[in-house]
XYZ file of C-alpha atoms in Angstrom:
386
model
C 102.312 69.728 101.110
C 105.821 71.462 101.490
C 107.717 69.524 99.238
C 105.121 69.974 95.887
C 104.820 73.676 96.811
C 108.990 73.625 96.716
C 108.992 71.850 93.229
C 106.256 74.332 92.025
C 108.558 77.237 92.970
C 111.359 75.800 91.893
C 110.020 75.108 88.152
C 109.124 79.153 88.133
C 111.625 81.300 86.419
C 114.551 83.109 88.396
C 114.404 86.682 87.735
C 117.598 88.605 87.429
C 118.255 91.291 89.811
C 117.957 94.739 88.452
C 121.189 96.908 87.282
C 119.298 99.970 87.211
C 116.407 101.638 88.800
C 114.644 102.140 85.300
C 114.741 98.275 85.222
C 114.058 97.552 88.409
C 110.398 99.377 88.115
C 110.108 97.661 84.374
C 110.229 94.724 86.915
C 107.979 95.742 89.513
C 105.537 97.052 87.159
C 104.980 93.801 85.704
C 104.955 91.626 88.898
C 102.179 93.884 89.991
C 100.152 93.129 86.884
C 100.530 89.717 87.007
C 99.720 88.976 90.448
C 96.671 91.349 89.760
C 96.181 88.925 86.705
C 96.174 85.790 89.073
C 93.809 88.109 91.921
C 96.288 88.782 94.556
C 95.119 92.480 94.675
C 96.504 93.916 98.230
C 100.098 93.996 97.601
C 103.604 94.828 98.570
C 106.229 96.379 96.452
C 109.588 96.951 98.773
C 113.340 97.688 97.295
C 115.795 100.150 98.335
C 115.048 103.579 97.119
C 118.296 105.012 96.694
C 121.932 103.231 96.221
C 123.259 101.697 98.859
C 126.308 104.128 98.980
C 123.906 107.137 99.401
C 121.932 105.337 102.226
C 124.842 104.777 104.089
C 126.169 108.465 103.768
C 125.867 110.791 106.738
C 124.742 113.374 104.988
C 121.317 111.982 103.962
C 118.430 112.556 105.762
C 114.736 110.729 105.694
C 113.422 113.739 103.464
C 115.662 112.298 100.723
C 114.113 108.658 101.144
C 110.803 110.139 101.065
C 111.236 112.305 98.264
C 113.028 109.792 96.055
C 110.060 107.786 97.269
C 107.565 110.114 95.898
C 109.496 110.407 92.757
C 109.306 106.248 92.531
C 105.666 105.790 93.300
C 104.388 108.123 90.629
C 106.843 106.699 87.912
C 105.660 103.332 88.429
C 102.266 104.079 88.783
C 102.442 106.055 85.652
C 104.098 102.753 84.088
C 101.273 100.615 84.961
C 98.741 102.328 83.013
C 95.772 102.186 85.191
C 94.335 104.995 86.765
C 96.659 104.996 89.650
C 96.243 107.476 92.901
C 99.369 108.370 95.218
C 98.601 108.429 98.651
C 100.765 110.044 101.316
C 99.699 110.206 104.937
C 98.453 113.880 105.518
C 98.280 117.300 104.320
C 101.989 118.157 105.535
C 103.519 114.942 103.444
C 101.139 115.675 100.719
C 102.807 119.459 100.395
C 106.029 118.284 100.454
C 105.171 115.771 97.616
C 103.390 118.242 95.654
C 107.260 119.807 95.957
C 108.792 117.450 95.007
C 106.605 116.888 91.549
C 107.014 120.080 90.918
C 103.524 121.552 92.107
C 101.450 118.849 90.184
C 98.988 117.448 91.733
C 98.471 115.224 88.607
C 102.347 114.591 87.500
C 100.779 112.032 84.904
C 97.646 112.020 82.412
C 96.659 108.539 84.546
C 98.337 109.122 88.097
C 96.988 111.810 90.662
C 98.142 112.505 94.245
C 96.039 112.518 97.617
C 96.519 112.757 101.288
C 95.014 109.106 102.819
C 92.707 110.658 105.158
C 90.104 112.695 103.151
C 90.096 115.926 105.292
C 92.402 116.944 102.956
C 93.189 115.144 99.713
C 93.191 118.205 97.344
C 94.905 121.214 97.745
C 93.528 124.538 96.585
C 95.298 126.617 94.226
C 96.311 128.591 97.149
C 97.920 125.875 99.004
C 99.614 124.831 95.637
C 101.263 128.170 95.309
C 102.363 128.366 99.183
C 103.483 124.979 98.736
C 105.890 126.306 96.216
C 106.789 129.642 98.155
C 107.089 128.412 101.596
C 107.778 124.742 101.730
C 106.544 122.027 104.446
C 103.859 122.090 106.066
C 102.802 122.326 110.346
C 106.022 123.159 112.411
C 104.783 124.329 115.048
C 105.012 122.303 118.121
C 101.605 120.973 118.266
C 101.879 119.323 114.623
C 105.575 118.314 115.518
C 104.005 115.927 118.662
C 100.796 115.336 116.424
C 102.301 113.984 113.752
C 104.531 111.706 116.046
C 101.887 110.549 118.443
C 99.144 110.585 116.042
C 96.875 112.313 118.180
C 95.189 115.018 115.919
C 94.073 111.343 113.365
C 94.823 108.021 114.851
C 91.851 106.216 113.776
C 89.136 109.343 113.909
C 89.339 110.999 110.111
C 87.940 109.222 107.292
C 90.463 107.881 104.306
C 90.215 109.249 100.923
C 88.642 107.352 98.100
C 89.467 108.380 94.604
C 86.516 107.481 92.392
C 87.968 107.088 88.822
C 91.224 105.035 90.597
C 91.646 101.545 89.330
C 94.973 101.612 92.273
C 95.670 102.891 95.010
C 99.872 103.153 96.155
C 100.425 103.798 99.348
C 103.898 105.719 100.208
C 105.586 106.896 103.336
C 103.023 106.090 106.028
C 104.108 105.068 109.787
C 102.946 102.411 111.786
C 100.438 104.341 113.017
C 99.074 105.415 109.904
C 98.246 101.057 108.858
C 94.713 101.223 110.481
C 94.066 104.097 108.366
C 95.446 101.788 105.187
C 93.066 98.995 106.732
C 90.013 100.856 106.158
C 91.091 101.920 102.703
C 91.269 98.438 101.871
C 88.096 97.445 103.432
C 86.538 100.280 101.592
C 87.647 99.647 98.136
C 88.817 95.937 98.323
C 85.471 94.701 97.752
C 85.538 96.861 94.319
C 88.108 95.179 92.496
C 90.529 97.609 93.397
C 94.120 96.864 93.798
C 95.986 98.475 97.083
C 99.757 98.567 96.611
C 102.018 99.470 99.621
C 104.861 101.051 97.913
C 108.219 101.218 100.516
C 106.852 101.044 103.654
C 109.404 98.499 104.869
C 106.526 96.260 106.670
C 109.116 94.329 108.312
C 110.050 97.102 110.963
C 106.275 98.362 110.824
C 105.436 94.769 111.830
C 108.261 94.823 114.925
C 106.730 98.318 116.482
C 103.437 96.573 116.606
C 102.314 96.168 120.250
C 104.041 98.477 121.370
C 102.769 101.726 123.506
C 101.381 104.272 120.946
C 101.242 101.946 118.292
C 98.627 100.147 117.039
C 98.203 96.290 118.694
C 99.754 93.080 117.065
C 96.218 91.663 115.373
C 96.646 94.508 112.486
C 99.359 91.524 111.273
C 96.959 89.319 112.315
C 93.857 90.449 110.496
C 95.311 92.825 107.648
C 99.039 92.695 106.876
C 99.030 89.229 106.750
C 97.269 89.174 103.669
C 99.895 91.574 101.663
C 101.293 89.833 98.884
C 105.060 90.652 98.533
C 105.376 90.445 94.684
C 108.214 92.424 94.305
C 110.681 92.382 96.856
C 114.345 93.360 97.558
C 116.157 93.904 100.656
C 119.588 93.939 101.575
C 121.426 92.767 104.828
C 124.687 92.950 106.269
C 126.340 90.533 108.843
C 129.423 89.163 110.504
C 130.907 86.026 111.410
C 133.475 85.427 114.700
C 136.069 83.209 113.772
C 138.937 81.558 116.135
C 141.835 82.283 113.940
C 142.604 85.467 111.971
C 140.672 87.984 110.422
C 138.640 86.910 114.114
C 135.770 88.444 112.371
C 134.307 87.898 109.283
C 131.860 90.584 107.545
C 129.126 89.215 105.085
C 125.949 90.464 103.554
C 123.280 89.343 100.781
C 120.079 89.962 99.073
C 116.768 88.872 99.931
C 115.033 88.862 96.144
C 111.772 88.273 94.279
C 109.622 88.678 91.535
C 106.102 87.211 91.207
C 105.375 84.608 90.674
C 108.946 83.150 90.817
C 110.624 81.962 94.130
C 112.272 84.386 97.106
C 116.255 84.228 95.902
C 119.023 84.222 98.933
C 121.742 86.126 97.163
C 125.348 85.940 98.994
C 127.456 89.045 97.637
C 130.563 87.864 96.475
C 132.044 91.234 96.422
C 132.556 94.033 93.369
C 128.609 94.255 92.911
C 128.386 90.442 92.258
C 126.083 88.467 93.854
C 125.504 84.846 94.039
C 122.050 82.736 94.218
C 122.912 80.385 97.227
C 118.887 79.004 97.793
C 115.787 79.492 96.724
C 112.499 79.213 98.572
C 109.246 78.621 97.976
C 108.203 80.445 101.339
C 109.557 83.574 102.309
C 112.813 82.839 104.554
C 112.407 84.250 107.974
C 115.354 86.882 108.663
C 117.170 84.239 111.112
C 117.008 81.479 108.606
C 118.366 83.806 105.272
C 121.612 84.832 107.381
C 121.839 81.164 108.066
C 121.494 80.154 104.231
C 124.072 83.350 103.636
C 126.682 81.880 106.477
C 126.237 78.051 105.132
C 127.044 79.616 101.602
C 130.572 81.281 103.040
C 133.918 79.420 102.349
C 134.974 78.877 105.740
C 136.105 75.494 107.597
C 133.366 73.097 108.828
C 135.323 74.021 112.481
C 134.519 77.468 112.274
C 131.045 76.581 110.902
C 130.614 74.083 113.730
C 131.730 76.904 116.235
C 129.126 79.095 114.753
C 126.217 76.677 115.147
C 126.629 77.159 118.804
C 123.420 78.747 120.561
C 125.467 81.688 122.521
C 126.797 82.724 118.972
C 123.588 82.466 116.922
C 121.171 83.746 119.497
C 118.136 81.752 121.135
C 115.580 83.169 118.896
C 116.225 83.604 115.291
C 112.507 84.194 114.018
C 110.312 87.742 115.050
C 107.037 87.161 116.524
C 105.132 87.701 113.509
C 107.304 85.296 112.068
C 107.155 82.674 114.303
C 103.188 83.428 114.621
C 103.135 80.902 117.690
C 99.365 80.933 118.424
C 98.699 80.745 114.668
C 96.530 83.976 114.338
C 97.370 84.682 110.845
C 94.468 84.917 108.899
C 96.441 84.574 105.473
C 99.731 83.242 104.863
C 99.933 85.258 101.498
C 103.150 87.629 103.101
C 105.379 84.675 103.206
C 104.248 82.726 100.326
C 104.553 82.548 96.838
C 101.309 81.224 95.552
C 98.723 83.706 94.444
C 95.870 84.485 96.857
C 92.481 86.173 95.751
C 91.719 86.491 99.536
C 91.740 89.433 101.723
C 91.061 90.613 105.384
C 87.799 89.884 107.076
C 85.940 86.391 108.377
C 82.740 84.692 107.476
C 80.654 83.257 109.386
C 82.273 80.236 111.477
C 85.728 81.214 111.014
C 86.297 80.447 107.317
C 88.010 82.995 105.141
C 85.427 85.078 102.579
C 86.752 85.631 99.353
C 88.441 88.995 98.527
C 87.291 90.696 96.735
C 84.496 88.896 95.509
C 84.577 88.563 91.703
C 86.404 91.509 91.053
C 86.114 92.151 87.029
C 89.627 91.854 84.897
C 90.884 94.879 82.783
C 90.269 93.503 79.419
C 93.706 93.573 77.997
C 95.501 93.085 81.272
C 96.838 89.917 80.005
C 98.467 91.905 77.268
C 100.246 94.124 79.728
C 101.445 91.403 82.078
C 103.127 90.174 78.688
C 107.029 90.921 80.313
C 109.396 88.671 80.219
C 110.766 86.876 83.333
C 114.801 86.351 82.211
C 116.014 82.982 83.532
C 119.881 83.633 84.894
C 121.261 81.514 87.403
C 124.482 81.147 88.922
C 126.543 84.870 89.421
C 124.487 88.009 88.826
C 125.990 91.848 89.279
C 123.572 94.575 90.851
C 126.040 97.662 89.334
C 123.255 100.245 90.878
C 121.300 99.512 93.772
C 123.221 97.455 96.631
């Protein structure tokens, strides 16, 4: 079954990498409708919110991720022209957001913003304006360790649910805050809704499950495992140890892809250029896409040899949601590249219910999943973003 699903992917069109953030949410905007088109409907839409160089610098701090995030989320959702709602994680983020869009808490005719849980997912007038005079939120020392440990919400307040919202995107939640995203889903799945989680880097969300304070390993199992990464770009940086001068060896790629084309392997060749070394119809774990990246390099076969070696590689090279060793993934739609019109939750005799259950189309969605996929292959530059 691997080898048709590899010829499947490989007849897809290769998307080019974006240039520029305005076209690399012209290309997020339309995998989302497509996959939507095709029913995948719980979604993941990842790619570095800020250059690369500003990232990196010392001097920035998470409140510019979040707020370019903010500033992101409601441009694309304003670009897919659905009723769209913004969720943040509480009243504190949804202040600062509200900040950051200059006091509106509708920046867009079709795109409104809301707190997840629905204790407070409208501010007052009078919050608006002391949102503007006095800034963030809870400081006090109680709401520092509450919002940290999660112990004023984890899993007690109810989420918000937006009526009139065709989508629902999801920014700048925790870990902690997934179970709460969970019962969204399970709320508003079943309408025909489509959830998007916008940025929330799942891969490290997926590592601190398990751990103490932190919800337990089956949310990948039952939930996350059923996100559909249709637009996804990540950056990595590595290094190689060599025997003879420079000794060491510093590399670093692109993990890319747009639905419904492949995942990409991009090797950066240096100057913003990046070259497409592989391409996979299943998502590469991070083990195996630093091994297509080092395979790609123009070393000697001796130094490659010397690199194959266990003590330099590591013993394990694939997470333990990756490696799913008891096979408790309900879904394999995270790591593949099909469409799936699935979604968390079991039938009777452990068989998978469909989700959501007939969902009705937007009559002219076809019309707005009408962007074109460019076919590029060989060298492409990324000017902007990595």
């Amino acid at each position: 079954a691997a080898a048709p699903a590899a010829t499947a992917a490989s007849a897809l069109p290769l998307a080019s990498p974006p240039e520029s953030f305005e076209f690399l949410l012209r290309q997020a905007v339309g995998a989302s409708l497509e996959a939507a088109c095709d029913g995948s409907k719980l979604q993941d839409v990842e790619f570095p919110p800020l250059p690369t160089s500003v990232l990196e610098d010392a001097s920035s701090s998470a409140y510019d991720v979040s707020d370019a995030n903010v500033r992101l989320a409601a441009r694309f959702a304003q670009a897919l022209g659905k009723r769209a709602a913004v969720l943040v994680p509480d009243k504190a983020e949804l202040e600062r957001a509200l900040r950051v869009l200059g006091g509106k808490q509708r920046p867009y005719a079709n795109v409104s913003v809301h707190s997840l849980t629905a204790g407070s997912s409208v501010l007052s007038s009078t919050d608006v304006v002391r949102v503007e005079k006095q800034g963030t939120g809870d400081n006090t020392v109680e709401g520092f360790f509450g919002r940290i440990f999660n112990i004023q919400r984890f899993g007690q307040q109810e989420v918000t649910v937006v009526e009139d919202a065709e989508v629902y995107i999801v920014i700048t939640a925790s870990c902690q805050e997934l179970p709460d995203v969970e019962r969204l889903w399970l709320k508003e799945g079943p309408k025909g809704k489509t959830l998007i989680l916008f940025n929330l880097k799942l891969d490290t969300q997926r590592g601190d499950l398990g751990l103490p304070a932190f919800p337990r390993k089956a949310l990948q199992h039952r939930f996350l495992s059923y996100v559909k990464p249709v637009y996804f770009l990540r950056s990595r940086s590595y290094s190689l140890s060599l025997r003879r001068p420079p000794f060491l060896l510093p590399f670093s790629g692109a993990l890319f892809r747009v639905y419904p084309g492949p995942f990409q392997c991009l090797l950066d060749t240096g100057k913003g250029r990046y070259r497409l070394v592989q391409t996979d119809a299943r998502r590469p774990a991070l083990g195996e896409f630093k091994e297509a990246l080092r395979q790609a390099l123009k070393v000697d076969q001796e130094e490659k040899g010397k690199a194959d070696d266990v003590l330099t590689r590591g013993y394990k090279t694939k997470t333990w949601f990756e490696e799913d060793a008891e096979k408790l993934d309900e879904s394999n739609a995270w790591i593949s590249w099909r469409a799936h019109a699935t979604g968390p939750g079991r039938a009777a005799a452990g068989t998978l219910k469909r989700w959501p259950p007939e969902s009705p189309m937007v009559d002219d969605i076809h019309s707005l999943c009408n962007i074109a996929i460019g076919r590029r292959r060989g060298t492409f530059e990324l000017k902007t973003l990595l």
